[in-house]
Amino acid sequence: MRAWEVSEPGPIEGEPLRLVERPVPTPGPDELLVHVRACGVCRTDLHVAEGDLPVHRPGVTPGHEVVGVVTGTGNDVIGFAADDRVGVAWLRRTDGTCGYCLRGAENLCPASEYTGWDADGGYAEYTTVPAAFAHRLPDGMDDVALAPLLCAGIIGYRALRRASLPRGGRLGLYGFGGSAHLCAQLALAEGATVHVLTRDPAARRLALALGAASAREAYDEPPEPLDSAILFAPVGDLVPVALRALDRGGVLSVAGIHLSDVPPLRYESDLFYEKELRSVTSNTREDGREFLSLAARHGIRATTHAYPLERAPQALRDLKTGRFDGAAVLVNDRPPTS
């Protein structure tokens, strides 16, 4: 099979990815073998390729927004059969026994493993996933439309819940890429007023088309105080900007796995009046199940731009430079091997 690997992490312009031929992987006893049909391109993949997130395994294959079909199962797997359509997301495995897992916070498990970081992901024709961490997918959506929901959508959902937006509240979204444009749709469906702040003119146009009340430059003030805000852009300089935009008692949720340094905060202007700053770490499987159900109910759809699998580096370069709104998706057009 064809697979991309991180050969030497560095700037994506310098081609840190290499396309190689590998044997089709063999699933472990508790795993599914999945023929990849589509894989979303996430900013986390860019962080892995460029070394912002040091690779956990040399030569790892990125990609953790996978839609595919089951072509094989390990001996211990029950409940899945050949040709079942499944999703493979960022969270790959936890120990299930630590205090975090037992209290329902498996996203904080110290032994957690991640698709496309600890194990090979979806920038390939096949991947594997523990059956317990595979997502069953809603009907009525095609593979390309579904792929970004499996990380961009799920992490945006967790960030929204971490932001504690009151019913009918005023939400600010800083950055408006793959995750934010899905989060906005859910917030709007649930009755929120959404204000978008982003440097990208195309993203601002998309935000308004989706129903945002306003769309301004990233460092501008929103037109009204915010009950909650989510920082999707990996720009630490925006943390005090977003905190100052909050109303009293407001919450800022930081959605990214990587963030540039945050400048010093001023207590009086940035944090006083019981404002809160919260981070977001991965997600739980329950987050995924809840979001996919809500996405089907509310008709949440990703704005997508398809690239053939062999153009994965170009998709990441375009992501870095903001050449598209919404989300990029790699498409594997080769059928399963017999």
Tab-separated table of N, CA and C in Angstrom, residues 68-136:
chain	number	residue	atom	x	y	z
A	68	GLY	N	-13.504	5.033	6.595
A	68	GLY	CA	-13.138	3.876	5.788
A	68	GLY	C	-14.080	2.718	6.041
A	69	VAL	N	-13.735	1.588	5.479
A	69	VAL	CA	-14.545	0.380	5.652
A	69	VAL	C	-13.675	-0.731	6.227
A	70	VAL	N	-14.283	-1.551	7.058
A	70	VAL	CA	-13.588	-2.670	7.686
A	70	VAL	C	-13.296	-3.741	6.637
A	71	THR	N	-12.037	-4.148	6.565
A	71	THR	CA	-11.658	-5.241	5.662
A	71	THR	C	-11.051	-6.421	6.407
A	72	GLY	N	-10.886	-6.293	7.708
A	72	GLY	CA	-10.362	-7.394	8.505
A	72	GLY	C	-10.521	-7.097	9.978
A	73	THR	N	-10.563	-8.150	10.782
A	73	THR	CA	-10.718	-7.981	12.225
A	73	THR	C	-9.787	-8.932	12.958
A	74	GLY	N	-9.343	-8.498	14.159
A	74	GLY	CA	-8.579	-9.370	15.029
A	74	GLY	C	-9.460	-10.441	15.643
A	75	ASN	N	-8.825	-11.445	16.212
A	75	ASN	CA	-9.564	-12.601	16.724
A	75	ASN	C	-10.489	-12.261	17.888
A	76	ASP	N	-10.201	-11.199	18.627
A	76	ASP	CA	-11.004	-10.863	19.803
A	76	ASP	C	-12.120	-9.864	19.509
A	77	VAL	N	-12.255	-9.440	18.276
A	77	VAL	CA	-13.229	-8.398	17.936
A	77	VAL	C	-14.617	-8.991	17.765
A	78	ILE	N	-15.590	-8.354	18.379
A	78	ILE	CA	-16.991	-8.693	18.154
A	78	ILE	C	-17.743	-7.398	17.827
A	79	GLY	N	-18.827	-7.529	17.091
A	79	GLY	CA	-19.672	-6.369	16.808
A	79	GLY	C	-19.331	-5.622	15.542
A	80	PHE	N	-18.272	-6.016	14.824
A	80	PHE	CA	-17.934	-5.404	13.553
A	80	PHE	C	-17.766	-6.490	12.508
A	81	ALA	N	-18.107	-6.140	11.279
A	81	ALA	CA	-17.999	-7.101	10.181
A	81	ALA	C	-17.411	-6.406	8.959
A	82	ALA	N	-16.990	-7.200	7.998
A	82	ALA	CA	-16.441	-6.663	6.752
A	82	ALA	C	-17.445	-5.718	6.100
A	83	ASP	N	-16.938	-4.633	5.561
A	83	ASP	CA	-17.688	-3.602	4.841
A	83	ASP	C	-18.435	-2.632	5.747
A	84	ASP	N	-18.344	-2.787	7.073
A	84	ASP	CA	-18.897	-1.766	7.960
A	84	ASP	C	-18.127	-0.463	7.764
A	85	ARG	N	-18.848	0.646	7.649
A	85	ARG	CA	-18.177	1.940	7.554
A	85	ARG	C	-17.892	2.457	8.954
A	86	VAL	N	-16.651	2.859	9.199
A	86	VAL	CA	-16.248	3.302	10.531
A	86	VAL	C	-15.416	4.573	10.425
A	87	GLY	N	-15.313	5.264	11.549
A	87	GLY	CA	-14.462	6.430	11.664
A	87	GLY	C	-13.334	6.173	12.637
A	88	VAL	N	-12.163	6.693	12.325
A	88	VAL	CA	-10.993	6.589	13.193
A	88	VAL	C	-10.602	8.005	13.587
A	89	ALA	N	-10.548	8.261	14.894
A	89	ALA	CA	-10.316	9.609	15.406
A	89	ALA	C	-8.962	9.698	16.121
A	90	TRP	N	-8.707	10.842	16.723
A	90	TRP	CA	-7.414	11.149	17.357
A	90	TRP	C	-7.132	10.202	18.526
A	91	LEU	N	-8.067	10.070	19.467
A	91	LEU	CA	-7.840	9.212	20.627
A	91	LEU	C	-7.900	7.751	20.187
A	92	ARG	N	-6.771	7.045	20.362
A	92	ARG	CA	-6.660	5.677	19.862
A	92	ARG	C	-6.812	4.632	20.953
A	93	ARG	N	-6.282	4.916	22.128
A	93	ARG	CA	-6.296	3.894	23.184
A	93	ARG	C	-6.021	4.555	24.527
A	94	THR	N	-6.639	4.040	25.583
A	94	THR	CA	-6.327	4.431	26.956
A	94	THR	C	-6.196	3.163	27.781
A	95	ASP	N	-5.698	3.308	29.025
A	95	ASP	CA	-5.534	2.090	29.831
A	95	ASP	C	-6.842	1.608	30.433
A	96	GLY	N	-7.828	2.495	30.586
A	96	GLY	CA	-9.135	2.104	31.097
A	96	GLY	C	-9.170	1.816	32.581
A	97	THR	N	-8.035	1.949	33.262
A	97	THR	CA	-7.967	1.575	34.680
A	97	THR	C	-7.499	2.693	35.589
A	98	CYS	N	-6.942	3.760	35.043
A	98	CYS	CA	-6.423	4.833	35.895
A	98	CYS	C	-7.590	5.650	36.463
A	99	GLY	N	-7.267	6.522	37.399
A	99	GLY	CA	-8.305	7.321	38.034
A	99	GLY	C	-9.036	8.223	37.069
A	100	TYR	N	-8.313	8.733	36.055
A	100	TYR	CA	-8.958	9.605	35.069
A	100	TYR	C	-9.974	8.821	34.238
A	101	CYS	N	-9.584	7.642	33.770
A	101	CYS	CA	-10.508	6.820	32.982
A	101	CYS	C	-11.728	6.431	33.809
A	102	LEU	N	-11.501	6.075	35.058
A	102	LEU	CA	-12.599	5.597	35.894
A	102	LEU	C	-13.591	6.694	36.251
A	103	ARG	N	-13.146	7.947	36.195
A	103	ARG	CA	-14.081	9.048	36.493
A	103	ARG	C	-14.641	9.678	35.230
A	104	GLY	N	-14.407	9.048	34.066
A	104	GLY	CA	-14.972	9.527	32.814
A	104	GLY	C	-14.139	10.570	32.112
A	105	ALA	N	-12.870	10.720	32.521
A	105	ALA	CA	-11.979	11.701	31.905
A	105	ALA	C	-10.847	10.982	31.176
A	106	GLU	N	-11.209	10.051	30.294
A	106	GLU	CA	-10.183	9.257	29.616
A	106	GLU	C	-9.265	10.099	28.746
A	107	ASN	N	-9.697	11.302	28.376
A	107	ASN	CA	-8.834	12.195	27.605
A	107	ASN	C	-7.603	12.626	28.395
A	108	LEU	N	-7.614	12.466	29.709
A	108	LEU	CA	-6.475	12.832	30.553
A	108	LEU	C	-5.631	11.631	30.945
A	109	CYS	N	-5.946	10.463	30.429
A	109	CYS	CA	-5.214	9.239	30.788
A	109	CYS	C	-3.723	9.400	30.474
A	110	PRO	N	-2.830	9.187	31.452
A	110	PRO	CA	-1.393	9.333	31.183
A	110	PRO	C	-0.861	8.307	30.187
A	111	ALA	N	-1.572	7.195	30.001
A	111	ALA	CA	-1.129	6.157	29.066
A	111	ALA	C	-1.851	6.250	27.724
A	112	SER	N	-2.531	7.359	27.458
A	112	SER	CA	-3.302	7.488	26.218
A	112	SER	C	-2.386	7.465	25.005
A	113	GLU	N	-2.920	6.938	23.903
A	113	GLU	CA	-2.207	6.886	22.630
A	113	GLU	C	-3.086	7.525	21.556
A	114	TYR	N	-2.420	8.030	20.494
A	114	TYR	CA	-3.119	8.854	19.516
A	114	TYR	C	-2.806	8.407	18.091
A	115	THR	N	-3.853	8.409	17.277
A	115	THR	CA	-3.731	8.043	15.869
A	115	THR	C	-2.909	9.094	15.134
A	116	GLY	N	-1.955	8.635	14.337
A	116	GLY	CA	-1.128	9.557	13.576
A	116	GLY	C	-0.031	10.202	14.375
A	117	TRP	N	0.171	9.757	15.606
A	117	TRP	CA	1.236	10.275	16.462
A	117	TRP	C	1.962	9.117	17.142
A	118	ASP	N	1.193	8.289	17.853
A	118	ASP	CA	1.758	7.073	18.462
A	118	ASP	C	1.664	5.877	17.531
A	119	ALA	N	0.700	5.894	16.642
A	119	ALA	CA	0.474	4.790	15.711
A	119	ALA	C	0.125	5.375	14.351
A	120	ASP	N	0.348	4.593	13.302
A	120	ASP	CA	0.120	5.081	11.947
A	120	ASP	C	-1.343	5.425	11.723
A	121	GLY	N	-1.552	6.553	11.015
A	121	GLY	CA	-2.889	7.045	10.788
A	121	GLY	C	-3.357	6.916	9.356
A	122	GLY	N	-4.141	7.903	8.917
A	122	GLY	CA	-4.913	7.768	7.689
A	122	GLY	C	-4.329	8.369	6.439
A	123	TYR	N	-3.095	8.889	6.462
A	123	TYR	CA	-2.449	9.324	5.225
A	123	TYR	C	-1.875	8.088	4.532
A	124	ALA	N	-2.714	7.133	4.310
A	124	ALA	CA	-2.316	5.832	3.767
A	124	ALA	C	-3.559	5.154	3.218
A	125	GLU	N	-3.351	4.023	2.548
A	125	GLU	CA	-4.490	3.292	1.988
A	125	GLU	C	-5.174	2.408	3.023
A	126	TYR	N	-4.454	2.037	4.069
A	126	TYR	CA	-5.019	1.217	5.150
A	126	TYR	C	-4.494	1.732	6.480
A	127	THR	N	-5.280	1.523	7.516
A	127	THR	CA	-4.837	1.776	8.874
A	127	THR	C	-5.524	0.784	9.791
A	128	THR	N	-5.122	0.759	11.046
A	128	THR	CA	-5.776	-0.090	12.042
A	128	THR	C	-6.294	0.788	13.174
A	129	VAL	N	-7.259	0.263	13.909
A	129	VAL	CA	-7.814	0.971	15.050
A	129	VAL	C	-8.356	-0.052	16.040
A	130	PRO	N	-8.117	0.130	17.344
A	130	PRO	CA	-8.788	-0.726	18.320
A	130	PRO	C	-10.302	-0.625	18.135
A	131	ALA	N	-10.968	-1.761	18.100
A	131	ALA	CA	-12.403	-1.756	17.831
A	131	ALA	C	-13.170	-0.908	18.841
A	132	ALA	N	-12.703	-0.880	20.082
A	132	ALA	CA	-13.392	-0.112	21.119
A	132	ALA	C	-13.306	1.388	20.886
A	133	PHE	N	-12.393	1.826	20.027
A	133	PHE	CA	-12.217	3.252	19.758
A	133	PHE	C	-12.641	3.636	18.342
A	134	ALA	N	-13.223	2.703	17.602
A	134	ALA	CA	-13.761	3.018	16.278
A	134	ALA	C	-15.152	3.622	16.438
A	135	HIS	N	-15.465	4.588	15.601
A	135	HIS	CA	-16.758	5.271	15.670
A	135	HIS	C	-17.687	4.746	14.577
A	136	ARG	N	-18.902	4.428	14.966
A	136	ARG	CA	-19.940	4.111	13.987
A	136	ARG	C	-20.465	5.435	13.433
